[in-house]
Structure formats: structure tokens, C-alpha cells
Amino acid sequence: MRTASSKVAGIQLAFKKCTRTSVNAEPVILMLAISVGFAMTAQPLFMYWARCVEIVNTTKGYDVENASAICAHLSNDDNFDAINTVVQKDIASTRIYLQLTSGVLAMVAAPAIGTWSDRRGRKTPLLYTLSGFFIGIVFQLLATLTYEHICIYYWLFASELVVGLTGGMGYMFGVAITVVTDDSRNKLKPGTSTVPMRIGVASFLQSLGTLLGTLGTSMLAVQNPSSIDEPKYSYIKAALIQVSAGASAVIYTFFMVRETHFPHKDVYLYNRLESECKVFNQKQQSSPASPSNSAGIQVERTKSPLTWLRDNVSAIGEVLLQKRPGWTRCCLIMSLLLVMVEFLALDPSLLLLLLKRKPFSWSDKMFSYLSLLRGLLFSLGMVICPLIFMLFHCLGKDSLMIIIGIGASAVSYFMIAGAHTTEEIFLTTLFAIFCGAIGPAYRSFLPRMVPKDQTARLHTVCSLIMATCPMLSAAVFNSIYTASVEWWPGFAFFVGGILQVFVVIGQGCVHMLMRPQWLLEKSLKEQVMIHRLAVGSELSRNDGDIVLPSATVSDLPSGALEKQRRSSNPQ
């Protein structure tokens, strides 16, 4: 019995060790994505419903019940086309200020949080931004509970305010992805071009969570409501699930997520041997008890909040302006600008407004089906595209995935701009398979250009872009939609497709500029590996029983090799 129980205990211990080493922040990404999936699909539908009820109530003089009955069949009734246009213009114009509220605050908070993450670790900043997101979705729940009596914009502005103060939704996913990137850092060394499996899985989980949120919204949506309470309760249920998923993410992060970053100096591959030689020479020339070292000790002074904020913002600029080999710095800045243009062209709320108009006149159920199908194909693309590229041997696989994905997105935008039937809209979802490659490709392509101690700040820059672009996108594309809604409602999507064509051209230029650097780093990596293998084989021949791992030869402190020789050969 004791032997059997010991075997069971050993199996349980091995399972726990395997789980702890292979899973870290991935469940957090999944739970957050589920919550965001409900928000992305249910919140625009709820906003359209709540604002319609309030506008009909205040402008036409109907009570809440009659206003709800009118809004339940607003898209299918020709007598209320004017009200439909008023509701769409109200939402399109107010979204500009909602995005400004969170975007401006995130631009101030995200740099400080990103620098904090690079200098003090990942877990505490992740908890901070998750707490802000949780409070924000609680405000959205309160909006669904009180929309008949209180204007929803009060709650939505409060939600955007709290989320912006904690770095924004983009930084929330960014710091979670940073934890995964730290775990797979050894596969992001220069000279490699394959997307690491951990990053691909994390991107797939994010897409899968969004898909599950969209699926939940489609199951809760009402096709033809028989009573005015059915849409109301469906939105409340969606908000409750959204809050539950957010609370689960906070609790799991607090108890289960482990720290992955212990700040220390990290360098590029082409500088590693040189820096190790410099450190070795400094150790030989100086001792811990020398007066020069004792005189160099400085006491850290308390900084004012303004100085602290200025230092953190300047640390973000250091990531962009630091000198890097070849065209790397130029390509890094160009890639971030292209990411900005790509996010600028994305505004999913406009698609809902377009499909609510004639000749489509979609219901909430039909729109949720479209979102579900697009999310499913998008998630499959995150897995299929990296697997297909693994069959080919070429440099810059992640860059090629970006080019193909954004090109497919541009084609889908052009098709939406000229669509007149429901079948044409659903046909555009086929391109979502190729668009799914964009996320994992960027998360592999950008971190290769910076060392580990700059990863969080790089993701902070990306989160700033994600916070800034919705403001610009709402200001530009909602204005375009409002101006062109009478003569070409799809004109905004045509402009978005043109912007994505420019991104494809720019990424092609980045690919050509980085190719010589990739070839150089690949050859350098091969030379370093050959050198370490040669050193390891030489030590093995000289000492017989001593076989040192080649990856740790350069990391041995001074005198460690002599101590190991004496311990293995006491004679």
C-alpha cells in the first residue's frame, strides 16, 4: 500500500511540476478574452438599444415600454428610418469622446506602468491593470441595470476613465503576453524566424476566448422579441458573464501567476561574447573591498511624482531611439507606425451601424452569427498559418505572415464597401483565416528587435498605439460615416482598405531591409554554437568525466571550472 500511495504521490507531484512550468499567464489571457469577447459584441448592441429607447422616450414623448417596443423592430420598420439615422449619428459622434477619455489617460499611464514592469517585475503591474478593467466592466453592468432611468453615457464614461487610468485594455493584454514572451524568450533569439509555440498558443487562446464571448452573445441574443423584457435580460446576462470572467482573471492572477522577470542586464547575441569578456576583465582588475567600489555606492533618493513620470516616459523613448545593428532601429519604428495605421483602419462598431441599415436590416442574432463565424475562422488562422509556414525554410516567416494577413484584410474591406447583400457580407469572413496570422506574427516579429529588459516597454508602446488609434479612428471614420451615410455608407470601409494597402507596402519594405540583418545574425549564431561545441568537446577530451553543457560554458564564474575539476579528481 505504501508503494502504491508513493507512486500516486509521485505522479501528482510530477503533474503539478509540469503544469507550473508549462502554464503561467495563458488562463488569464483566456478569461480576459472571454470577457472582452462579450464586451466587443454585446456592448455595441446594448448601446444601440439603450440609446434608441432614451431618444424615442425624450424626443417622441413615448414612455419606456412603448419606446422599447418601437426599438425592438426599428430596423424593419420604414416609418422609423429617421429615428434610426438619429440613433446612429448619436452613437457615432459620442464614441469619439468615449475613446478620447480612455485614450488620453492611457497615453499618460501606460508608459509609467510599462517601465515599472521592466524594472520591478510583471505580476504587480498585471494585477493593477486587471483591477482597473474589472472596475470598468462593473460600471458597464450598472449601465445595463439602470439604462431605463439613468443615461448610459454616465456609466460608460466612468468605465473608460478607470480603464484609461490603469493603462487601457491594450496594455492589459500586452503585459499578459509579456509574461508568455519571457517564458519563451530562448526561442526569440536573433537569427530565428519561427513563431514560438507558446506565443502562438497564447494568441490562439486570446482569439478562442473572444470567440467564446461572441458565441455566448449569439446564444443570448433575441431574434424576434415577443416582449420588451427579452432584449433587456439578454444584455444583463451578458454583462454578468463578462464581470464573472473578469473577476476570475483577477483571482487567478493573484494566486497562480508566477513572476517571470527579475530585472538584470540583457544584451544582444552579437554583443554577448564581448560583454562577457569585459565583465571578466573587470572582475580580475577590481575586488569587492577596493576603495573605488565602495566610493561608487550611491544612496537612491526619493523622486517627486513629476520626476518619476518624466523618467518613465523617457525610458519608453529609449526603446525607440537606442542604437541597434543594421536597419533594426529604423525597421522597429517603421513597424510600430504600420501597426498604428493598421489599428487606425479597424473600427468594428461601424460594421454594426452599416448592417443595421437597409438593404441589410440585420437583427442582433444575425450580427452575432457573423461575429461568431469570423471569430471561428480567425482562431483557426492563428493555428493553421504558423503550421503551414513551418513547412517552409525561409527567413522572416513572421514578416511574411503579416504581409499576407493584412493583404487579406484589405481585400475584405473593399468587399464590404461594395456589398449589397447578406451573402456578400458573409463571403468576406473567408479572409479571416489569413487575418488570424497577424496577431501571433506581430508578437513574434517585434520582440526579436529588443532585448528582454525592454520587452514590457515595447508592449507599452504597442498599447499606447492601441489606445491612441481608437481615438483617431473614431474621430476620422465616424465622421466619414456620418458624412457619407446618405450616399455611400460603405465609403469608410473603402478608406480603411486603402490604408491597409499602404501597410502591406510598408511591411514589404521592412522585410527587404531586415533580410541582410537576419542573414548576418543567423551566420553569427551558427558560429557561436560551433565555438561552444568545440570548447565543450575540448574540455571533454581533457578531463574525461567532465562534460559541461555548451550553453553554460560562457556563464561560469571565475574559478568554477577549477573547482569542478578538483571535486571530480580528488587525487
XYZ file of C-alpha atoms in Angstrom:
571
model
C 0.000 0.000 0.000
C 2.822 2.344 0.859
C 4.442 1.708 -2.523
C 1.192 2.362 -4.408
C 0.488 5.554 -2.454
C 4.034 6.781 -3.036
C 3.637 6.185 -6.778
C 0.374 8.142 -6.821
C 2.000 10.973 -4.875
C 4.913 10.984 -7.305
C 2.559 11.181 -10.278
C 0.658 14.073 -8.685
C 3.897 15.902 -7.923
C 5.138 15.413 -11.479
C 1.809 16.685 -12.853
C 1.981 19.782 -10.667
C 5.536 20.483 -11.744
C 4.609 20.061 -15.406
C 1.598 22.358 -15.000
C 3.580 25.001 -13.191
C 6.360 25.053 -15.733
C 4.214 24.921 -18.874
C 1.272 27.153 -17.902
C 1.522 30.603 -16.410
C -0.487 33.546 -17.749
C -2.312 31.642 -20.506
C -5.513 31.063 -18.442
C -5.576 34.776 -17.629
C -5.452 35.596 -21.336
C -8.312 33.172 -21.992
C -10.540 34.579 -19.230
C -9.824 38.158 -20.236
C -10.558 37.348 -23.860
C -13.920 35.831 -22.899
C -14.820 38.999 -21.031
C -13.632 41.202 -23.880
C -15.497 38.986 -26.367
C -18.760 39.686 -24.584
C -17.913 43.388 -24.431
C -16.992 43.678 -28.108
C -20.201 42.001 -29.290
C -22.804 42.798 -26.658
C -21.839 46.368 -25.766
C -22.444 47.883 -29.256
C -25.792 46.075 -29.409
C -26.732 47.281 -25.945
C -25.620 50.834 -26.706
C -27.782 50.857 -29.829
C -30.763 49.532 -27.851
C -30.394 51.811 -24.821
C -29.824 54.990 -26.813
C -32.783 54.180 -29.052
C -35.052 53.779 -26.025
C -33.828 57.023 -24.496
C -34.034 59.050 -27.731
C -37.558 57.823 -28.530
C -38.561 58.473 -24.933
C -37.244 62.040 -24.843
C -37.914 63.242 -28.401
C -41.199 61.494 -29.252
C -42.784 61.554 -25.807
C -43.347 57.778 -25.535
C -42.955 56.009 -22.227
C -40.245 53.398 -21.720
C -42.442 50.430 -22.643
C -43.677 51.922 -25.898
C -40.191 53.186 -26.750
C -38.811 49.683 -26.185
C -41.496 48.215 -28.440
C -40.532 50.656 -31.204
C -36.799 49.946 -30.837
C -37.371 46.188 -30.935
C -38.441 46.478 -34.599
C -36.663 49.679 -35.568
C -34.539 48.235 -38.394
C -37.508 46.563 -40.105
C -39.999 49.444 -39.951
C -39.907 52.016 -42.750
C -41.784 54.553 -40.613
C -38.837 54.979 -38.229
C -35.952 55.447 -40.674
C -35.437 58.994 -39.405
C -35.125 57.780 -35.810
C -32.694 55.085 -36.925
C -30.475 57.708 -38.560
C -30.589 59.904 -35.443
C -29.573 56.990 -33.203
C -26.670 56.026 -35.453
C -25.359 59.590 -35.652
C -25.663 59.954 -31.864
C -23.629 56.791 -31.244
C -21.040 57.602 -33.918
C -20.392 61.093 -32.530
C -20.319 60.086 -28.849
C -17.876 57.251 -29.455
C -15.282 59.874 -30.343
C -15.394 61.300 -26.812
C -15.540 57.856 -25.204
C -12.336 56.872 -26.977
C -10.710 60.193 -26.080
C -11.461 59.655 -22.392
C -9.662 56.332 -22.145
C -7.049 57.019 -24.819
C -5.614 60.217 -23.367
C -5.374 58.755 -19.870
C -3.817 55.542 -21.178
C -1.171 57.560 -23.022
C -0.101 59.010 -19.663
C -0.444 55.886 -17.517
C 0.846 53.159 -19.855
C 4.473 54.416 -20.127
C 4.824 54.550 -16.354
C 3.317 51.083 -15.927
C 5.471 49.640 -18.711
C 8.693 50.973 -17.209
C 7.534 49.744 -13.813
C 7.074 46.265 -15.313
C 10.560 46.209 -16.860
C 12.247 47.404 -13.660
C 10.216 45.691 -10.923
C 8.632 42.603 -12.481
C 5.436 41.656 -14.289
C 2.911 40.380 -11.762
C 2.118 43.555 -9.809
C 1.538 45.721 -12.915
C -0.645 42.944 -14.326
C -2.767 42.925 -11.172
C -3.032 46.707 -11.292
C -4.325 46.859 -14.854
C -6.649 43.876 -14.296
C -8.208 45.641 -11.314
C -8.963 48.697 -13.434
C -10.509 46.541 -16.152
C -12.680 44.751 -13.589
C -13.993 48.027 -12.167
C -14.705 49.231 -15.699
C -16.837 46.217 -16.611
C -18.706 46.568 -13.308
C -19.708 50.064 -14.454
C -20.911 48.550 -17.729
C -23.037 46.108 -15.744
C -24.550 49.016 -13.823
C -25.355 50.690 -17.144
C -27.372 47.652 -18.274
C -29.262 47.589 -14.982
C -30.197 51.290 -14.915
C -30.471 52.382 -18.568
C -34.226 52.992 -18.254
C -33.648 55.647 -15.584
C -30.049 56.884 -15.992
C -28.279 57.809 -19.217
C -25.813 55.058 -20.113
C -23.144 57.578 -21.087
C -22.501 58.420 -17.416
C -21.539 54.816 -16.664
C -19.654 54.337 -19.927
C -17.557 57.464 -19.417
C -16.758 56.329 -15.860
C -15.747 52.923 -17.220
C -13.439 54.438 -19.837
C -11.951 56.727 -17.177
C -10.972 53.861 -14.865
C -9.678 51.652 -17.674
C -7.594 54.529 -19.036
C -6.025 55.256 -15.641
C -4.822 51.650 -15.420
C -3.164 51.609 -18.835
C -6.007 50.662 -21.156
C -7.261 47.359 -22.470
C -4.403 47.085 -24.943
C -1.754 47.248 -22.236
C -3.678 44.691 -20.172
C -3.226 42.090 -22.898
C 0.257 43.429 -23.582
C 1.604 42.741 -20.104
C -0.023 39.282 -20.078
C 1.623 38.486 -23.406
C 4.897 39.825 -21.976
C 4.778 37.125 -19.295
C 4.410 34.476 -22.011
C 7.179 36.109 -24.037
C 9.521 35.901 -21.035
C 8.838 32.169 -20.744
C 9.645 31.611 -24.423
C 12.493 34.104 -24.630
C 15.074 31.483 -25.563
C 13.208 30.920 -28.855
C 13.195 34.623 -29.723
C 16.948 34.989 -30.212
C 18.189 36.776 -33.318
C 18.711 34.509 -36.285
C 15.471 32.555 -35.805
C 12.276 33.271 -37.707
C 9.766 30.679 -36.487
C 6.919 31.837 -34.244
C 7.425 30.210 -30.778
C 4.695 27.756 -29.841
C 3.940 29.490 -26.521
C 3.255 32.784 -28.271
C 1.133 31.031 -30.885
C -0.864 29.245 -28.182
C -1.351 32.488 -26.237
C -2.602 34.249 -29.358
C -4.918 31.328 -30.087
C -6.296 31.419 -26.533
C -6.978 35.124 -26.861
C -8.839 34.538 -30.099
C -10.610 31.485 -28.661
C -11.768 33.472 -25.639
C -13.092 36.216 -27.879
C -14.841 33.544 -29.930
C -16.437 32.056 -26.809
C -17.622 35.501 -25.768
C -19.127 36.051 -29.195
C -20.744 32.601 -29.058
C -22.250 33.414 -25.676
C -23.623 36.687 -27.006
C -25.183 34.928 -30.002
C -26.847 32.405 -27.689
C -28.255 35.180 -25.508
C -29.327 37.436 -28.389
C -33.011 37.641 -29.292
C -34.078 37.252 -32.919
C -37.709 38.434 -32.786
C -38.527 39.509 -29.230
C -42.027 38.609 -28.113
C -41.793 41.003 -25.164
C -39.810 44.147 -24.443
C -38.068 42.493 -21.478
C -36.274 39.841 -23.544
C -33.584 42.156 -25.006
C -33.088 43.774 -21.609
C -32.470 40.494 -19.793
C -30.182 39.206 -22.544
C -27.919 42.252 -22.134
C -27.931 41.861 -18.338
C -26.934 38.188 -18.596
C -24.100 39.037 -20.984
C -22.822 41.735 -18.617
C -22.936 39.339 -15.641
C -20.880 36.726 -17.504
C -18.444 39.447 -18.534
C -17.955 40.534 -14.912
C -17.578 36.920 -13.741
C -14.825 36.226 -16.285
C -13.002 39.419 -15.292
C -13.191 38.537 -11.591
C -11.844 35.041 -12.316
C -8.878 36.557 -14.158
C -8.025 38.799 -11.192
C -8.276 35.945 -8.682
C -6.215 33.554 -10.813
C -3.514 36.176 -11.343
C -3.245 36.881 -7.629
C -2.885 33.245 -6.579
C -1.443 31.352 -9.559
C 0.578 33.570 -11.905
C 4.296 33.461 -11.100
C 6.857 36.172 -11.698
C 8.902 35.736 -14.883
C 11.101 38.824 -14.937
C 13.835 39.531 -12.406
C 15.475 42.658 -13.796
C 19.059 42.274 -14.958
C 21.054 43.483 -17.893
C 20.225 41.694 -21.136
C 22.186 42.111 -24.334
C 22.038 41.063 -27.958
C 23.669 37.953 -29.321
C 26.266 39.913 -31.269
C 27.413 41.656 -28.041
C 27.287 38.682 -25.680
C 30.857 37.375 -26.029
C 32.308 40.875 -25.940
C 30.338 41.843 -22.827
C 31.331 38.627 -21.047
C 35.000 39.387 -21.712
C 34.571 42.906 -20.340
C 32.886 41.626 -17.181
C 35.627 39.032 -16.687
C 38.362 41.667 -17.055
C 36.612 43.983 -14.609
C 36.402 41.184 -12.047
C 40.111 40.485 -12.431
C 41.107 44.142 -12.113
C 38.899 45.059 -9.160
C 37.851 43.414 -5.912
C 34.739 43.917 -3.743
C 36.796 45.533 -0.987
C 38.510 48.082 -3.214
C 38.060 51.762 -2.340
C 36.852 52.556 -5.838
C 33.897 50.218 -5.486
C 32.991 51.452 -2.045
C 33.193 55.028 -3.238
C 30.851 54.233 -6.112
C 27.988 53.232 -3.827
C 25.126 55.696 -4.124
C 22.054 56.058 -1.967
C 18.852 56.139 -4.010
C 16.901 59.311 -3.332
C 13.151 59.640 -3.281
C 11.910 61.165 -6.525
C 8.989 63.512 -6.906
C 5.966 62.198 -8.845
C 6.723 64.543 -11.742
C 10.348 63.382 -11.946
C 9.280 59.753 -11.685
C 6.776 60.187 -14.518
C 9.343 62.006 -16.657
C 11.920 59.241 -16.158
C 9.400 56.560 -17.088
C 8.346 58.372 -20.247
C 11.983 58.904 -21.234
C 12.597 55.177 -20.671
C 9.931 54.474 -23.291
C 11.755 56.756 -25.709
C 14.975 54.874 -25.021
C 13.464 51.733 -26.548
C 12.757 53.574 -29.796
C 15.936 55.654 -30.024
C 18.588 53.203 -28.825
C 21.159 52.349 -31.477
C 20.683 48.863 -32.892
C 22.502 46.793 -35.520
C 21.897 47.479 -39.190
C 18.443 48.773 -40.082
C 16.857 47.346 -36.918
C 16.055 50.674 -35.265
C 14.569 52.099 -38.467
C 12.532 48.958 -39.089
C 11.314 48.889 -35.478
C 9.977 52.436 -35.741
C 8.509 51.738 -39.182
C 6.796 48.590 -37.892
C 5.231 50.467 -34.996
C 3.977 53.140 -37.391
C 2.496 50.432 -39.593
C 0.810 48.884 -36.551
C -0.659 52.306 -35.843
C -2.050 52.605 -39.370
C -3.427 49.063 -39.162
C -5.273 49.771 -35.902
C -6.429 53.104 -37.292
C -8.303 51.285 -40.055
C -10.131 48.982 -37.604
C -13.459 50.084 -36.108
C -15.839 47.127 -35.637
C -18.691 49.317 -34.386
C -19.110 50.818 -37.855
C -19.905 47.390 -39.268
C -22.855 47.099 -36.887
C -24.168 50.510 -37.937
C -23.787 49.561 -41.598
C -25.624 46.256 -41.211
C -28.462 47.825 -39.234
C -29.321 49.945 -42.282
C -31.057 48.903 -45.460
C -30.647 46.859 -47.618
C -29.330 44.590 -44.819
C -31.547 45.438 -41.794
C -29.878 42.797 -39.625
C -31.098 41.737 -36.212
C -28.882 41.243 -33.168
C -28.987 37.485 -33.740
C -27.750 37.763 -37.325
C -24.914 40.096 -36.347
C -23.829 37.735 -33.570
C -23.742 34.874 -36.109
C -21.439 36.910 -38.336
C -19.164 37.745 -35.399
C -19.131 34.086 -34.366
C -18.157 32.861 -37.834
C -15.443 35.492 -38.209
C -14.075 34.684 -34.770
C -14.009 30.955 -35.512
C -12.127 31.382 -38.791
C -9.833 33.950 -37.169
C -8.936 31.483 -34.411
C -8.271 28.721 -36.920
C -5.995 31.060 -38.835
C -3.888 31.639 -35.723
C -3.072 27.931 -35.663
C -3.131 26.963 -39.336
C -0.980 29.769 -40.741
C 2.036 29.234 -38.407
C 1.830 25.478 -39.011
C 1.834 25.974 -42.775
C 4.845 28.288 -42.595
C 6.720 25.693 -40.534
C 6.822 23.533 -43.668
C 8.924 26.125 -45.496
C 12.525 27.139 -44.843
C 12.853 30.881 -45.277
C 13.861 33.938 -43.287
C 11.280 36.297 -41.864
C 8.335 33.911 -41.692
C 6.522 36.161 -39.226
C 7.007 39.160 -41.523
C 5.541 37.226 -44.458
C 2.567 36.238 -42.302
C 1.958 39.913 -41.524
C 2.013 40.827 -45.219
C -0.426 38.061 -46.178
C -2.790 38.733 -43.261
C -3.063 42.482 -43.788
C -3.445 41.984 -47.535
C -6.407 39.676 -46.901
C -7.896 42.231 -44.503
C -7.643 44.936 -47.173
C -9.489 42.747 -49.690
C -12.283 42.068 -47.180
C -12.678 45.799 -46.511
C -13.056 46.539 -50.208
C -15.689 43.810 -50.479
C -17.636 45.196 -47.503
C -17.542 48.675 -49.032
C -19.249 47.413 -52.189
C -21.543 44.782 -50.650
C -25.317 44.949 -51.174
C -26.474 41.514 -49.974
C -26.097 39.381 -46.869
C -24.276 36.691 -48.853
C -21.548 39.150 -49.847
C -21.012 40.127 -46.212
C -20.656 36.500 -45.127
C -18.300 35.846 -48.038
C -15.806 38.312 -46.551
C -15.399 36.086 -43.481
C -13.285 33.655 -45.526
C -10.404 36.135 -45.378
C -10.464 35.949 -41.565
C -8.362 32.762 -41.780
C -5.438 34.750 -43.186
C -6.113 37.699 -40.870
C -5.653 35.375 -37.896
C -1.929 35.202 -38.651
C -1.431 38.912 -37.903
C -1.567 38.627 -34.093
C 0.990 35.852 -33.453
C 3.208 37.191 -36.233
C 3.494 40.662 -34.693
C 4.025 39.209 -31.213
C 6.956 37.246 -32.575
C 8.305 39.838 -35.018
C 8.573 42.877 -32.734
C 10.173 41.329 -29.580
C 13.051 39.955 -31.671
C 14.277 43.507 -32.207
C 14.755 44.320 -28.491
C 16.416 42.583 -25.505
C 14.383 41.093 -22.679
C 14.610 44.077 -20.331
C 12.869 46.229 -22.965
C 10.035 43.828 -23.815
C 7.425 45.344 -21.499
C 8.258 48.854 -22.676
C 7.894 47.687 -26.277
C 4.467 46.262 -25.463
C 3.715 49.550 -23.725
C 4.387 51.388 -26.969
C 2.025 48.973 -28.702
C -0.600 49.573 -26.017
C -0.201 53.328 -26.499
C -0.842 52.777 -30.183
C -3.900 50.699 -29.327
C -5.094 53.483 -27.018
C -4.415 56.288 -29.479
C -5.749 54.695 -32.655
C -9.345 54.185 -31.449
C -9.472 57.919 -30.708
C -8.215 58.810 -34.160
C -10.274 56.080 -35.781
C -13.442 57.220 -34.038
C -12.775 60.838 -34.970
C -11.938 60.072 -38.609
C -14.072 57.107 -39.616
C -17.169 58.019 -37.615
C -17.038 61.464 -39.192
C -16.626 59.871 -42.634
C -19.538 57.529 -41.939
C -21.757 60.366 -40.727
C -20.948 62.465 -43.794
C -21.350 59.643 -46.326
C -24.196 57.655 -44.745
C -26.749 59.086 -47.173
C -24.889 58.410 -50.454
C -22.396 55.574 -49.688
C -22.497 54.024 -46.186
C -19.564 51.733 -47.053
C -17.215 54.555 -48.037
C -15.488 54.422 -44.623
C -14.536 50.786 -45.268
C -13.140 51.735 -48.672
C -10.842 54.276 -46.993
C -9.815 51.638 -44.434
C -8.907 49.231 -47.225
C -6.667 51.856 -48.841
C -4.834 52.383 -45.537
C -4.223 48.660 -45.210
C -2.759 48.550 -48.722
C -0.192 51.121 -47.557
C 0.586 48.870 -44.572
C 1.248 45.924 -46.902
C 3.659 48.017 -48.971
C 5.425 49.313 -45.855
C 5.813 45.849 -44.334
C 7.303 44.651 -47.611
C 9.931 47.395 -47.357
C 10.679 46.403 -43.744
C 11.095 42.790 -44.838
C 13.632 43.727 -47.512
C 15.612 45.964 -45.130
C 15.766 43.338 -42.380
C 16.733 40.415 -44.599
C 20.521 41.187 -44.634
C 20.445 41.545 -40.845
C 18.667 38.205 -40.476
C 21.296 36.514 -42.647
C 24.113 38.063 -40.597
C 22.567 37.089 -37.260
C 21.875 33.564 -38.471
C 25.503 33.070 -39.505
C 26.708 34.622 -36.236
C 24.513 32.295 -34.228
C 25.884 29.280 -36.103
C 29.453 30.429 -35.423
C 28.757 30.875 -31.705
C 27.182 27.436 -31.449
C 30.125 25.845 -33.278
C 32.548 27.651 -30.961
C 30.742 26.470 -27.827
C 30.536 22.906 -29.079
C 34.251 22.967 -29.850
C 35.061 24.263 -26.368
C 32.836 21.619 -24.777
C 34.395 18.776 -26.770
C 37.907 20.003 -25.910
C 37.087 20.043 -22.194
C 35.553 16.580 -22.517
C 38.733 15.174 -24.072
C 40.998 16.754 -21.454
C 39.098 15.754 -18.340
C 37.343 12.536 -19.266
C 34.402 12.567 -16.874
C 33.745 16.299 -17.087
C 31.111 17.198 -19.688
C 29.834 20.759 -19.447
C 26.695 21.928 -21.280
C 27.742 24.173 -24.129
C 25.067 26.719 -23.280
C 26.581 27.338 -19.827
C 30.287 27.496 -20.662
C 30.282 31.264 -21.057
C 28.147 31.727 -17.923
C 30.565 30.035 -15.464
C 32.045 32.421 -12.875
C 35.776 32.760 -12.436
C 37.300 29.683 -10.734
C 34.213 27.466 -11.133
C 35.879 25.234 -13.713
C 38.927 24.609 -11.468
C 36.679 23.741 -8.509
C 34.742 21.232 -10.598
C 37.976 19.603 -11.755
C 39.230 19.217 -8.169
C 35.920 17.769 -6.933
C 35.770 15.201 -9.748
C 39.524 14.260 -9.477
C 40.422 14.385 -5.736
C 43.790 12.694 -6.308
